[in-house]
PDB file as gemmi writes it, atoms N, CA and C in Angstrom:
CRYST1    1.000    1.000    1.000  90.00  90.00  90.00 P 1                      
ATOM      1  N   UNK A   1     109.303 115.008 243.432  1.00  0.00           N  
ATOM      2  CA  UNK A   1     109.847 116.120 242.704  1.00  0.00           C  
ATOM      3  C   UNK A   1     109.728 117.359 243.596  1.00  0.00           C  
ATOM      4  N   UNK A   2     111.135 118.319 243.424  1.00  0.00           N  
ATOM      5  CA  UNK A   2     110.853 119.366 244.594  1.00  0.00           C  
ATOM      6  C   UNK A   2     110.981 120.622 243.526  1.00  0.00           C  
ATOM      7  N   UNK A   3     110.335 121.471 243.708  1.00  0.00           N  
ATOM      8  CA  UNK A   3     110.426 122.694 242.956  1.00  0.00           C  
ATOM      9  C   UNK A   3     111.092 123.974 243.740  1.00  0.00           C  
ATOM     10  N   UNK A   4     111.833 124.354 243.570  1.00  0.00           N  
ATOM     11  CA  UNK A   4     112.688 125.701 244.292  1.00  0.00           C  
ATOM     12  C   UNK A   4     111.945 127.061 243.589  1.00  0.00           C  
ATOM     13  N   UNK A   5     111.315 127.846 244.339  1.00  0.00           N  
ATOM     14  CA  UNK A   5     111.174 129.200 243.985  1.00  0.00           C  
ATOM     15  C   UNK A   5     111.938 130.522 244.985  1.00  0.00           C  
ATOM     16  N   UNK A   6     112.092 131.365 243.883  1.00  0.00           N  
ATOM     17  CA  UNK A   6     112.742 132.234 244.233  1.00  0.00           C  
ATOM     18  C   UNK A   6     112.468 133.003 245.511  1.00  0.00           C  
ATOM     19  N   UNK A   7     112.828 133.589 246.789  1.00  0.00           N  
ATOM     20  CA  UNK A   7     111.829 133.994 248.038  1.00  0.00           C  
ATOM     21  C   UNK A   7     112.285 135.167 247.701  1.00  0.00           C  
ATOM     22  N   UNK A   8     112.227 135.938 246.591  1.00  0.00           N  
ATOM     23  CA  UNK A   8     111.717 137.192 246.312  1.00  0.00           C  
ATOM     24  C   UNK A   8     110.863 137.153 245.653  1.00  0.00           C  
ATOM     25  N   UNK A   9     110.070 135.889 245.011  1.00  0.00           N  
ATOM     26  CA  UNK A   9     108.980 136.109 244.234  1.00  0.00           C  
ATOM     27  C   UNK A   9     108.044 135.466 244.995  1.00  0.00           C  
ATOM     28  N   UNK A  10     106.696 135.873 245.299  1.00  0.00           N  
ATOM     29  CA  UNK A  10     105.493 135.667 246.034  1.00  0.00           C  
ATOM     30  C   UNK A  10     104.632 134.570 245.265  1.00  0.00           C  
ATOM     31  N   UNK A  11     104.636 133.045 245.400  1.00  0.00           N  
ATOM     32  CA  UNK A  11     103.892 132.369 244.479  1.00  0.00           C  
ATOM     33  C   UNK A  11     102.987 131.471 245.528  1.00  0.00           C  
ATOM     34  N   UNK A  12     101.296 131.950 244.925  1.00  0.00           N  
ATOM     35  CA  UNK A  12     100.271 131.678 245.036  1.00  0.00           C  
ATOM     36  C   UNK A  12     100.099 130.215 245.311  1.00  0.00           C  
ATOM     37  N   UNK A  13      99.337 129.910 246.458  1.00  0.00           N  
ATOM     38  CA  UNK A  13      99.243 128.108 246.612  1.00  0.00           C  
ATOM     39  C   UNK A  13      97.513 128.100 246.374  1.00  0.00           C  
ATOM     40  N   UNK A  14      97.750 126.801 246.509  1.00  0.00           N  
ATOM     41  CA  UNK A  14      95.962 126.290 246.356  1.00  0.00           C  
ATOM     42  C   UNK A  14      95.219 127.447 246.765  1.00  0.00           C  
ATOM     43  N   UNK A  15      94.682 127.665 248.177  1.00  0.00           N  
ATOM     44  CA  UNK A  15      94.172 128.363 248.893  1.00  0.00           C  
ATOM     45  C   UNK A  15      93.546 129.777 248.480  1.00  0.00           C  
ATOM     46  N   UNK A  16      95.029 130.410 248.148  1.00  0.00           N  
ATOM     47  CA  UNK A  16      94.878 131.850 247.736  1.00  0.00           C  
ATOM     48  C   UNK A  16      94.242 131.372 246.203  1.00  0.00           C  
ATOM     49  N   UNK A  17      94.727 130.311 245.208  1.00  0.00           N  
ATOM     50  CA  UNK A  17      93.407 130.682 244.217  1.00  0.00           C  
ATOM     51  C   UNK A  17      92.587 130.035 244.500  1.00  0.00           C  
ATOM     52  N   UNK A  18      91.645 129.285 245.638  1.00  0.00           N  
ATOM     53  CA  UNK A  18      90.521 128.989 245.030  1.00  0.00           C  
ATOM     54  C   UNK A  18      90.030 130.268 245.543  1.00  0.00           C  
ATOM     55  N   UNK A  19      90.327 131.052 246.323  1.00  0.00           N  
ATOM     56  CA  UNK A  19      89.690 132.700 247.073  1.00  0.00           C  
ATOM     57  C   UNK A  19      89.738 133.620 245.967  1.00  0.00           C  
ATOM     58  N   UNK A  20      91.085 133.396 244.758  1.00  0.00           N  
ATOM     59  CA  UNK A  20      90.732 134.113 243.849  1.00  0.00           C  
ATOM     60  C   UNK A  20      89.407 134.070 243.171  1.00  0.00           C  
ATOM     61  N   UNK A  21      89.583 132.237 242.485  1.00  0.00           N  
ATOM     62  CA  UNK A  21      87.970 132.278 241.759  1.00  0.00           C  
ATOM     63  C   UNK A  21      86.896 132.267 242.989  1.00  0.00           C  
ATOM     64  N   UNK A  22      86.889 132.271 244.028  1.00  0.00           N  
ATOM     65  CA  UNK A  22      85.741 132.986 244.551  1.00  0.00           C  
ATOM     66  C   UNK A  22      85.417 134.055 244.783  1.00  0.00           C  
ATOM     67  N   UNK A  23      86.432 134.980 244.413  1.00  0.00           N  
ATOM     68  CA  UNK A  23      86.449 136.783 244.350  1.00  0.00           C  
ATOM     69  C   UNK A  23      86.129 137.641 244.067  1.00  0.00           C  
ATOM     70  N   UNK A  24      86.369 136.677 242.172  1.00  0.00           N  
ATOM     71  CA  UNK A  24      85.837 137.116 240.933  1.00  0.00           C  
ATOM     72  C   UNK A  24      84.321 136.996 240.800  1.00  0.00           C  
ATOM     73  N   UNK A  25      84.044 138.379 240.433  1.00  0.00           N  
ATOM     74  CA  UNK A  25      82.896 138.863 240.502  1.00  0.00           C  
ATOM     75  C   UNK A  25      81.820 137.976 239.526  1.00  0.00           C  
ATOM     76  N   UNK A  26      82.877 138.324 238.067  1.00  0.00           N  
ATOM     77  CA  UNK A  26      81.766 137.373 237.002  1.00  0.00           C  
ATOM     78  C   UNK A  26      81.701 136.187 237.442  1.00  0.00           C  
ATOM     79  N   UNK A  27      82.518 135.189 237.525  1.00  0.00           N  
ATOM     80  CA  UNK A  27      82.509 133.932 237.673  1.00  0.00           C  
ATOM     81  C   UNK A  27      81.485 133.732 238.826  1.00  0.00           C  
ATOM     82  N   UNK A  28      81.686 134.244 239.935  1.00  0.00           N  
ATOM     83  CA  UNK A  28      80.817 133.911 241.145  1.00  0.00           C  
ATOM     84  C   UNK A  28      79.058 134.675 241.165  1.00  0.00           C  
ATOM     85  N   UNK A  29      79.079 135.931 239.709  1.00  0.00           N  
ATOM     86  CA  UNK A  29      77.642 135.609 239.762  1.00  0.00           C  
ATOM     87  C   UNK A  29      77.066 134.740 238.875  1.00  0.00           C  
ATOM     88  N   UNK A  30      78.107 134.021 237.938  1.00  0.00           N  
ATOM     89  CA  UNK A  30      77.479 132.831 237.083  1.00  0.00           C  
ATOM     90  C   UNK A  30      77.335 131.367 238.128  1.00  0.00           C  
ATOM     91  N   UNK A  31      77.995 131.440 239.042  1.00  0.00           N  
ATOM     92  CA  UNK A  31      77.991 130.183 239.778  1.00  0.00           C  
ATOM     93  C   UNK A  31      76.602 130.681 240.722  1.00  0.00           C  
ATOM     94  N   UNK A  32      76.541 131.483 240.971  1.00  0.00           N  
ATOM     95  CA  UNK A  32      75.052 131.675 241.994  1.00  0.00           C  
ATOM     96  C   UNK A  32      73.999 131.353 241.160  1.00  0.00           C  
ATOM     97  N   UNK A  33      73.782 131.936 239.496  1.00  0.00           N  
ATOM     98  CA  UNK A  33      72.990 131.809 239.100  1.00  0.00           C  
ATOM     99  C   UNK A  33      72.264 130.234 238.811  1.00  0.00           C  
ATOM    100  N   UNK A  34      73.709 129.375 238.331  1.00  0.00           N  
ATOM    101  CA  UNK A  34      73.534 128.132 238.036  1.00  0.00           C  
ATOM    102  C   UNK A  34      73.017 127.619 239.560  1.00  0.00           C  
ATOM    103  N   UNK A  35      73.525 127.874 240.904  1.00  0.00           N  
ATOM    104  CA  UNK A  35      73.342 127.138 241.912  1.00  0.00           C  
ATOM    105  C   UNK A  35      72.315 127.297 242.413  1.00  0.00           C  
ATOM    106  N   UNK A  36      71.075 127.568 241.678  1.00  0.00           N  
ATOM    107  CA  UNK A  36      69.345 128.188 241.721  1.00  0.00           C  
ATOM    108  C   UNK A  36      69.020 127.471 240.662  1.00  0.00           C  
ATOM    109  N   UNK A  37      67.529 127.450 241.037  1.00  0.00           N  
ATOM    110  CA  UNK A  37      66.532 126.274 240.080  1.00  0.00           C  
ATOM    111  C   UNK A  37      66.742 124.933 239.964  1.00  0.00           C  
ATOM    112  N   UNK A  38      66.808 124.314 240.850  1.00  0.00           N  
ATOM    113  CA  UNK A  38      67.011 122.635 240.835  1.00  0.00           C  
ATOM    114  C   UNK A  38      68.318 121.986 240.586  1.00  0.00           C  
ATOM    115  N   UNK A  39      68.872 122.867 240.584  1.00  0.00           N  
ATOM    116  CA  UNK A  39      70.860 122.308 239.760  1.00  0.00           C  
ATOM    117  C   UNK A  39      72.059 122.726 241.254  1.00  0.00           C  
ATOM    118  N   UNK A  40      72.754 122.106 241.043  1.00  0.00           N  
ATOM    119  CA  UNK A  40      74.269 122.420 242.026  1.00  0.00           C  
ATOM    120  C   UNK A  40      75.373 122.569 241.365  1.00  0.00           C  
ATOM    121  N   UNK A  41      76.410 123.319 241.597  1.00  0.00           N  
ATOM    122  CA  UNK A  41      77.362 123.814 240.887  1.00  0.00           C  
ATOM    123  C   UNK A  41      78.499 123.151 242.019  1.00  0.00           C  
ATOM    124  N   UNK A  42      78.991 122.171 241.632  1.00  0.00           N  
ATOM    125  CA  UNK A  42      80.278 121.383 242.121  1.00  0.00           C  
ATOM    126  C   UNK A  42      81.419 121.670 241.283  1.00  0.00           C  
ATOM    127  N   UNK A  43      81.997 122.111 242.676  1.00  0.00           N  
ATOM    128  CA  UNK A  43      83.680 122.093 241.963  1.00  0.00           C  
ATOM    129  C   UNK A  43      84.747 121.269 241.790  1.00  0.00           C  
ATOM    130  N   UNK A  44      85.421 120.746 240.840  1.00  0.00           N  
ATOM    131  CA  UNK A  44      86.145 119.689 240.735  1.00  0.00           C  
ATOM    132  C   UNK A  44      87.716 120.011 241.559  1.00  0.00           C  
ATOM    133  N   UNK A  45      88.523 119.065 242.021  1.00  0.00           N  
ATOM    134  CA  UNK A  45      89.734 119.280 242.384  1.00  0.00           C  
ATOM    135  C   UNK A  45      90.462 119.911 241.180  1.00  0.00           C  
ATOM    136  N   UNK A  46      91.082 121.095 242.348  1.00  0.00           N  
ATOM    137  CA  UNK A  46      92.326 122.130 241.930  1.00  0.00           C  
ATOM    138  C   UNK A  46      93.379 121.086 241.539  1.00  0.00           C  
ATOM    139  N   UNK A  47      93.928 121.114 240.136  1.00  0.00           N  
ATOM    140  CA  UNK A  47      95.081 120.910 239.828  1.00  0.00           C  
ATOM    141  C   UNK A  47      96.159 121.951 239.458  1.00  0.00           C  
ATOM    142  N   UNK A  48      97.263 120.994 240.305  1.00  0.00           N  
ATOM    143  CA  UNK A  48      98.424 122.162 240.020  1.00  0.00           C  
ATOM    144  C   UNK A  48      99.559 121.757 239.210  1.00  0.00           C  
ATOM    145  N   UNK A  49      99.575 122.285 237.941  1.00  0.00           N  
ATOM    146  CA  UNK A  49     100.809 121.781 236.825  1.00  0.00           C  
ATOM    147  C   UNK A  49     101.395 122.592 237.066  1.00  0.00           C  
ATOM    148  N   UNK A  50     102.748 121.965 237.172  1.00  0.00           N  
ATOM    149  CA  UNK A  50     104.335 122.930 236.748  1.00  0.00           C  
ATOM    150  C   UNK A  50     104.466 123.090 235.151  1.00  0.00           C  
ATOM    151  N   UNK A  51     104.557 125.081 235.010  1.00  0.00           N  
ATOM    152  CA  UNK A  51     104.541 124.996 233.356  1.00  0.00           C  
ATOM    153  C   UNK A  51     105.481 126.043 233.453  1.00  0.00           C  
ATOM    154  N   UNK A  52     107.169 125.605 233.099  1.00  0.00           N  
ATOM    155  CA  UNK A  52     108.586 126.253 233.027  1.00  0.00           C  
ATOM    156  C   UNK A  52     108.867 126.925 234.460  1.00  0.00           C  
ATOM    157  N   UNK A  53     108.589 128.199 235.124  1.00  0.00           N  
ATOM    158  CA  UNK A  53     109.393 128.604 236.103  1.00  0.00           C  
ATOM    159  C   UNK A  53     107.465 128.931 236.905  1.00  0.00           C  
ATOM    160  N   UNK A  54     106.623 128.269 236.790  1.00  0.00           N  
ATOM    161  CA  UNK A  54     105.842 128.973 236.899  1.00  0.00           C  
ATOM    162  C   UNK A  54     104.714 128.049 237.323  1.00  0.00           C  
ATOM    163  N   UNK A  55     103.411 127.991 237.823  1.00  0.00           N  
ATOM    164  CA  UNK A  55     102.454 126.991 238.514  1.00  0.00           C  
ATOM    165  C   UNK A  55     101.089 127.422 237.681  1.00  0.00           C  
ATOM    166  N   UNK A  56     100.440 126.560 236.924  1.00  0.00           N  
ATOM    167  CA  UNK A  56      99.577 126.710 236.567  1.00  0.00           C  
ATOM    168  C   UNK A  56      98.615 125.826 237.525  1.00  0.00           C  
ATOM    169  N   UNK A  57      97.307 126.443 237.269  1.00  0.00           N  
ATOM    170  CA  UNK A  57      96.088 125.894 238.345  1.00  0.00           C  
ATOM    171  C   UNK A  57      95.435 125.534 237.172  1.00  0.00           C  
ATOM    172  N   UNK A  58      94.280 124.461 237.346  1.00  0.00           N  
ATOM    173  CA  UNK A  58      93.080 124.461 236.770  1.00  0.00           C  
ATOM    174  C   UNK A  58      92.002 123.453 237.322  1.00  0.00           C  
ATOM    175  N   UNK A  59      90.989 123.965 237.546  1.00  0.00           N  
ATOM    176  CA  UNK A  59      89.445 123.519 238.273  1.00  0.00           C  
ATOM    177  C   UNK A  59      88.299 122.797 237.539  1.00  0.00           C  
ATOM    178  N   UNK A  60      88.018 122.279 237.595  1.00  0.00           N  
ATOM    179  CA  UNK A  60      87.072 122.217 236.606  1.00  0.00           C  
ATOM    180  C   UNK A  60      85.214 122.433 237.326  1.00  0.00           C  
ATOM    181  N   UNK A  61      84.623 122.941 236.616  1.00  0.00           N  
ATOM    182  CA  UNK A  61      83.050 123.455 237.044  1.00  0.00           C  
ATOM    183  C   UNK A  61      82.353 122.544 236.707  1.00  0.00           C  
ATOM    184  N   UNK A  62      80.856 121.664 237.639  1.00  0.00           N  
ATOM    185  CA  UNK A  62      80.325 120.808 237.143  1.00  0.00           C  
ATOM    186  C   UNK A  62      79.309 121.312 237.530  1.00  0.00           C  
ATOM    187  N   UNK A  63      77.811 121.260 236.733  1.00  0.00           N  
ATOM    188  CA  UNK A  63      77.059 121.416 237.041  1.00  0.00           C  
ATOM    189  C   UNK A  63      75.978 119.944 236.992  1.00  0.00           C  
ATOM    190  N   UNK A  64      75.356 119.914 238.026  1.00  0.00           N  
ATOM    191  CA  UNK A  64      74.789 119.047 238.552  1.00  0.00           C  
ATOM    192  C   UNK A  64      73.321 118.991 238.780  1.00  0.00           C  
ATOM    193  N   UNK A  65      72.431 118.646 237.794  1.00  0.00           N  
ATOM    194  CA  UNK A  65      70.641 118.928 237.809  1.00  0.00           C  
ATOM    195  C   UNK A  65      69.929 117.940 238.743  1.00  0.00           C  
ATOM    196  N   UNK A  66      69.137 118.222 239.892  1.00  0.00           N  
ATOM    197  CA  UNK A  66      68.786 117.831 240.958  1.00  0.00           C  
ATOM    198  C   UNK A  66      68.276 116.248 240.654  1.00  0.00           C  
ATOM    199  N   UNK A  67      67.739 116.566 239.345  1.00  0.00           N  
ATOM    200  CA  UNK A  67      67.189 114.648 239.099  1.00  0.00           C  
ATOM    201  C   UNK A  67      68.468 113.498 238.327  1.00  0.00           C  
ATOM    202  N   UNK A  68      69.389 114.553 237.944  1.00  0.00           N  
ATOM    203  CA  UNK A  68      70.652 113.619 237.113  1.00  0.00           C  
ATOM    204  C   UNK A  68      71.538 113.260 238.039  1.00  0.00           C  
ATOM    205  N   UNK A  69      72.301 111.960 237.986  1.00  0.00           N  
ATOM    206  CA  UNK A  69      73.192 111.163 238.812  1.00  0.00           C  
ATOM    207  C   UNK A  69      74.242 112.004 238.432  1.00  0.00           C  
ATOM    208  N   UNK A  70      74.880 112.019 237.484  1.00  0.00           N  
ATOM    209  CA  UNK A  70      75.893 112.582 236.887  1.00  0.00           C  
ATOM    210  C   UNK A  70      75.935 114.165 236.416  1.00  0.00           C  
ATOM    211  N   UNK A  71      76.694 115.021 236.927  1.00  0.00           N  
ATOM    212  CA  UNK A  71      77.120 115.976 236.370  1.00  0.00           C  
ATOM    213  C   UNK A  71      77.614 116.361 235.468  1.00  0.00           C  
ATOM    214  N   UNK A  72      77.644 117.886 234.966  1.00  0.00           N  
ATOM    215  CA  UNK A  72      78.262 117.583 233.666  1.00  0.00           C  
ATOM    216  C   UNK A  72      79.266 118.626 233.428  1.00  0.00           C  
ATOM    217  N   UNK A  73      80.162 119.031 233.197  1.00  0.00           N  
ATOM    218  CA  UNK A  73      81.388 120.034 233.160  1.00  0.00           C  
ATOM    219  C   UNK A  73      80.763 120.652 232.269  1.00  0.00           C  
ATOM    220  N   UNK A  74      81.056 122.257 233.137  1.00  0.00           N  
ATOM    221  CA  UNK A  74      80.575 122.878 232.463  1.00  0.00           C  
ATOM    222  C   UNK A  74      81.349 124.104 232.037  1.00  0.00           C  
ATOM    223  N   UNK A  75      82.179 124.378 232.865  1.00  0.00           N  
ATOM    224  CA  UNK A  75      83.618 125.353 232.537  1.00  0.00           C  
ATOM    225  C   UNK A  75      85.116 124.871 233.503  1.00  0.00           C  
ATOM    226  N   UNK A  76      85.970 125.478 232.595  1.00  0.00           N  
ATOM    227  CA  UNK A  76      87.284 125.504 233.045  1.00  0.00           C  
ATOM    228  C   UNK A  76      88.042 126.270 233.507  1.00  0.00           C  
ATOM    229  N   UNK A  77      88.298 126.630 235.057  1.00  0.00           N  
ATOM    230  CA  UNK A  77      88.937 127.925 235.602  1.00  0.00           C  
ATOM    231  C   UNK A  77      90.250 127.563 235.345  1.00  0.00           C  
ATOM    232  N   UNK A  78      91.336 128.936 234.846  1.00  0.00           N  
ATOM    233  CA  UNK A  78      92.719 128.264 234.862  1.00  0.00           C  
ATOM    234  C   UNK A  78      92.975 129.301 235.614  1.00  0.00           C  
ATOM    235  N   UNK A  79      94.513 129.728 236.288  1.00  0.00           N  
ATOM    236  CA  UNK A  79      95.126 130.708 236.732  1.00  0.00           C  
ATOM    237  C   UNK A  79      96.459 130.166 236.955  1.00  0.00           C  
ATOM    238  N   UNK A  80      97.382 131.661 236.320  1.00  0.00           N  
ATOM    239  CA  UNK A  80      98.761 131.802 236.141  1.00  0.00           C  
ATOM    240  C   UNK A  80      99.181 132.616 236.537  1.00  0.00           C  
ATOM    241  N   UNK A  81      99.937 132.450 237.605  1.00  0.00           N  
ATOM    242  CA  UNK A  81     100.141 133.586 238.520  1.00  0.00           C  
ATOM    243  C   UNK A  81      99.817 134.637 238.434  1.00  0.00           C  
ATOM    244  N   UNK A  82      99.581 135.934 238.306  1.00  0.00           N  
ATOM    245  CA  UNK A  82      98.542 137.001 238.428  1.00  0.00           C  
ATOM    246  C   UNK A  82      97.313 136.753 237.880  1.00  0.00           C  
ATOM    247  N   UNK A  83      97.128 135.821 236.971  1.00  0.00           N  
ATOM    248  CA  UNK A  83      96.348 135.914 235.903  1.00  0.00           C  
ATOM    249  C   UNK A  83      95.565 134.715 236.317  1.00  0.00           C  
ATOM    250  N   UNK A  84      93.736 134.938 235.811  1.00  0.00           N  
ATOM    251  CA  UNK A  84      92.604 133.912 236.156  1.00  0.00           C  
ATOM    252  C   UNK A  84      91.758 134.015 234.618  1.00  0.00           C  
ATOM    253  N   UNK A  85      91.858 133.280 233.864  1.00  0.00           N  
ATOM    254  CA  UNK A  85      90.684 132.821 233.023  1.00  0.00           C  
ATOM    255  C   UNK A  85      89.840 131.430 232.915  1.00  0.00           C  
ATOM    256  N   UNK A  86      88.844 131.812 232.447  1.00  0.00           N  
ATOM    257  CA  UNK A  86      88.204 130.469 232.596  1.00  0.00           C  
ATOM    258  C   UNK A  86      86.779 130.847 231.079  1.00  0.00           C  
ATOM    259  N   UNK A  87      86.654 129.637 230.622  1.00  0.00           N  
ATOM    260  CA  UNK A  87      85.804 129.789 229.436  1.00  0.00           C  
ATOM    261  C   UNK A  87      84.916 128.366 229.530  1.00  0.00           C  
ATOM    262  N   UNK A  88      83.550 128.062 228.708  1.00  0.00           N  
ATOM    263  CA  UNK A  88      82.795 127.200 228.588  1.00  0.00           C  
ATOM    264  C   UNK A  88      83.377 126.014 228.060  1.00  0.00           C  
ATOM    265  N   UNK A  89      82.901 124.722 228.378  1.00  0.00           N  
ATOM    266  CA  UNK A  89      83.214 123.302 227.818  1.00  0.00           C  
ATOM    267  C   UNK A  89      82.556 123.725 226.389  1.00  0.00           C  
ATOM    268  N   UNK A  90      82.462 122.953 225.237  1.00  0.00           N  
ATOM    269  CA  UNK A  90      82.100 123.161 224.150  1.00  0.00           C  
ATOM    270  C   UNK A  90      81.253 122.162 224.110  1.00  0.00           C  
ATOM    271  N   UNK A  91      80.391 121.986 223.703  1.00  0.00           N  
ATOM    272  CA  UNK A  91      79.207 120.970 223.386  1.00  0.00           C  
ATOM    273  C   UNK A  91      79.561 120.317 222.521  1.00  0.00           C  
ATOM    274  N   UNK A  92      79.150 118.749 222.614  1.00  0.00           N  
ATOM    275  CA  UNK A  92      79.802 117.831 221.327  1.00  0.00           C  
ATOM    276  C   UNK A  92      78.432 118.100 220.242  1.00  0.00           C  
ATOM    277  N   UNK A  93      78.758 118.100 219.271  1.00  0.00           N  
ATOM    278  CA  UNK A  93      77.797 117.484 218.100  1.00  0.00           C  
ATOM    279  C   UNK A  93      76.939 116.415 218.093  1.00  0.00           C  
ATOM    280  N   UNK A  94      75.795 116.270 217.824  1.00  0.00           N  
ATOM    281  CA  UNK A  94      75.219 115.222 218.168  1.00  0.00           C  
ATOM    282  C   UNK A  94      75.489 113.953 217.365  1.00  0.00           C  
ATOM    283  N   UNK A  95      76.626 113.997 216.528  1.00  0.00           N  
ATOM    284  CA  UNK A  95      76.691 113.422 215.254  1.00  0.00           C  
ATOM    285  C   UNK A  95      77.759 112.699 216.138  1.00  0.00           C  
ATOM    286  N   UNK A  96      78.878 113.806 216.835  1.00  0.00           N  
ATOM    287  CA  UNK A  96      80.464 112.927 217.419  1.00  0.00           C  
ATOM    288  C   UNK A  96      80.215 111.673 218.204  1.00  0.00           C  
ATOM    289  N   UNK A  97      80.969 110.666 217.466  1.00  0.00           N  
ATOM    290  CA  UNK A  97      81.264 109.666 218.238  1.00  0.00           C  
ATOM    291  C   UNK A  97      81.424 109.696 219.592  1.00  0.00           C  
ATOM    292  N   UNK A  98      81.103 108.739 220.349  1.00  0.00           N  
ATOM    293  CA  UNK A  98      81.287 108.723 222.284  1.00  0.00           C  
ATOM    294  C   UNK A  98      81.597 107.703 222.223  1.00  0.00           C  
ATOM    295  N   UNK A  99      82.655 108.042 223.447  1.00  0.00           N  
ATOM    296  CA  UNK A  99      83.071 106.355 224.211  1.00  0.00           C  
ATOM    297  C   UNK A  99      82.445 106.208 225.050  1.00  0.00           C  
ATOM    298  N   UNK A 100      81.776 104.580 225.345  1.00  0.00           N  
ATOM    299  CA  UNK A 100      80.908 104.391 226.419  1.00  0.00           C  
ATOM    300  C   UNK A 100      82.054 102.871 226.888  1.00  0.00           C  
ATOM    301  N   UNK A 101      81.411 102.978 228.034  1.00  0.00           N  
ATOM    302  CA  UNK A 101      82.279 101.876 228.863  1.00  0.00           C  
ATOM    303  C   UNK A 101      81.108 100.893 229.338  1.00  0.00           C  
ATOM    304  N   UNK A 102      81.331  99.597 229.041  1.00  0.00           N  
ATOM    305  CA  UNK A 102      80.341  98.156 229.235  1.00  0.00           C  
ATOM    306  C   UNK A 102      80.699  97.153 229.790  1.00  0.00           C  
ATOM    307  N   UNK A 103      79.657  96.470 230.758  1.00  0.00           N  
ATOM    308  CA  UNK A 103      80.288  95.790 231.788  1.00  0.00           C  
ATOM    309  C   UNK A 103      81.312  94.361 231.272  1.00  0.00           C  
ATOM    310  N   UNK A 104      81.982  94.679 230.387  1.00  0.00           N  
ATOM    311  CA  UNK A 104      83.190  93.942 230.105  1.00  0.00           C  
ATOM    312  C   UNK A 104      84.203  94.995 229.916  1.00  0.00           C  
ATOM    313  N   UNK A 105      84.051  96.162 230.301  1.00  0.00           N  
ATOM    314  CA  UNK A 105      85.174  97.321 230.494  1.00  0.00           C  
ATOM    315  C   UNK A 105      85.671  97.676 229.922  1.00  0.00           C  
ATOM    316  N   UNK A 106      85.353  96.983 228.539  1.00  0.00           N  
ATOM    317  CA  UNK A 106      86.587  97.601 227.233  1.00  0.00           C  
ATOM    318  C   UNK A 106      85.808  98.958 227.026  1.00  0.00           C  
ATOM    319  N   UNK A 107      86.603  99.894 226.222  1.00  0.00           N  
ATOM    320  CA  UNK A 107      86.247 101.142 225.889  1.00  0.00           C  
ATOM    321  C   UNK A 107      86.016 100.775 224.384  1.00  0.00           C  
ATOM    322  N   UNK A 108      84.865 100.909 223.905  1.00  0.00           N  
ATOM    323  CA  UNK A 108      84.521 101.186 222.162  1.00  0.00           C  
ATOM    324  C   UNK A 108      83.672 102.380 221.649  1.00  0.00           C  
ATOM    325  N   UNK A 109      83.784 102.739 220.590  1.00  0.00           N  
ATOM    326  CA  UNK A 109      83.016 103.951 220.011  1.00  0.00           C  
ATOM    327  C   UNK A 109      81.790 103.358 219.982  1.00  0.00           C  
ATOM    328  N   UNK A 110      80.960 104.379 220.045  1.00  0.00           N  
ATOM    329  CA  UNK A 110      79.472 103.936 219.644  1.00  0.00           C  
ATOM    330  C   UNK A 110      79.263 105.154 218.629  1.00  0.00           C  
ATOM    331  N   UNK A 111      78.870 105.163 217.813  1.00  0.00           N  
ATOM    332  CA  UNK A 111      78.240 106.252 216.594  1.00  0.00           C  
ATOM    333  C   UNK A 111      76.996 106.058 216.903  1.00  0.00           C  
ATOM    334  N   UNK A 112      76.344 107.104 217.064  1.00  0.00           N  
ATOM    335  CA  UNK A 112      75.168 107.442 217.218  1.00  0.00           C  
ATOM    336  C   UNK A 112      74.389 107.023 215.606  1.00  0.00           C  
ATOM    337  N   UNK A 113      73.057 106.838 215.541  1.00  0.00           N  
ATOM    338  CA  UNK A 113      72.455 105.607 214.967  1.00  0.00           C  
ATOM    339  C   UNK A 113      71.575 106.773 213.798  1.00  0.00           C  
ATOM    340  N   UNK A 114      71.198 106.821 212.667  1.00  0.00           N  
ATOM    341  CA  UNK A 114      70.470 107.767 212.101  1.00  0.00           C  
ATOM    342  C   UNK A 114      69.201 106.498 211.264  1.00  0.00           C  
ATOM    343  N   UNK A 115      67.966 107.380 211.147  1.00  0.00           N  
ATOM    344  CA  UNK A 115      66.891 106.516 211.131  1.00  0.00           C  
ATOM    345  C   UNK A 115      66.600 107.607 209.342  1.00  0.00           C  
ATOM    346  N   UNK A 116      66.986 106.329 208.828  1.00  0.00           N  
ATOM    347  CA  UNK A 116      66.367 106.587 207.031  1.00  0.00           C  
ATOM    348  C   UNK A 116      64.851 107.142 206.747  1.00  0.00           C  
TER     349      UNK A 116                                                      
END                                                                             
């Protein structure tokens, strides 16, 4: 798929935003803070969606605690051409169902278990 933009309009590639979200002041003193005290702040691959005449980005933030294998997302940077927001993952309920994956690969719910 080829996308044609206009060469009077100036549109932003990878590069120039990940320099944006590293620019930004808030975001980059929440990422210093997290990347102190035993944890790492990994960034997930930049995706780039086509949304109508226009390129949306979005990153995803993982934070990573020095004794856990797995990381865990922890925010979502987006940016639209001039524009950069990014807000927190939401915490599940301890009640919500999870899919877990078992070494026969099927995907099933597990409901978490309550003790009478």
């Amino acid at each position: 798929m080829i996308y044609d933009f206009p060469k009077t309009k100036l549109v932003d590639g990878p590069l120039q935003i990940e320099a944006r979200i590293d620019q930004n002041a808030q975001l980059s003193g929440q990422l210093s803070l997290w990347n102190q005290q035993g944890s790492h702040v990994r960034r997930g691959t930049l995706l780039v969606i086509p949304s109508g005449r226009a390129l949306l980005y979005a990153e995803p933030i993982y934070l990573q605690a020095e004794r856990s294998p797995m990381p865990e997302l922890r925010l979502v940077v987006l940016a639209l051409q001039d524009r950069l927001a990014y807000g927190p993952i939401p915490r599940l309920h301890p009640n919500t169902p999870r899919i877990s994956t078992h070494s026969s690969q099927k995907l099933r719910k597990t409901w978490p278990t309550t003790s009478a």
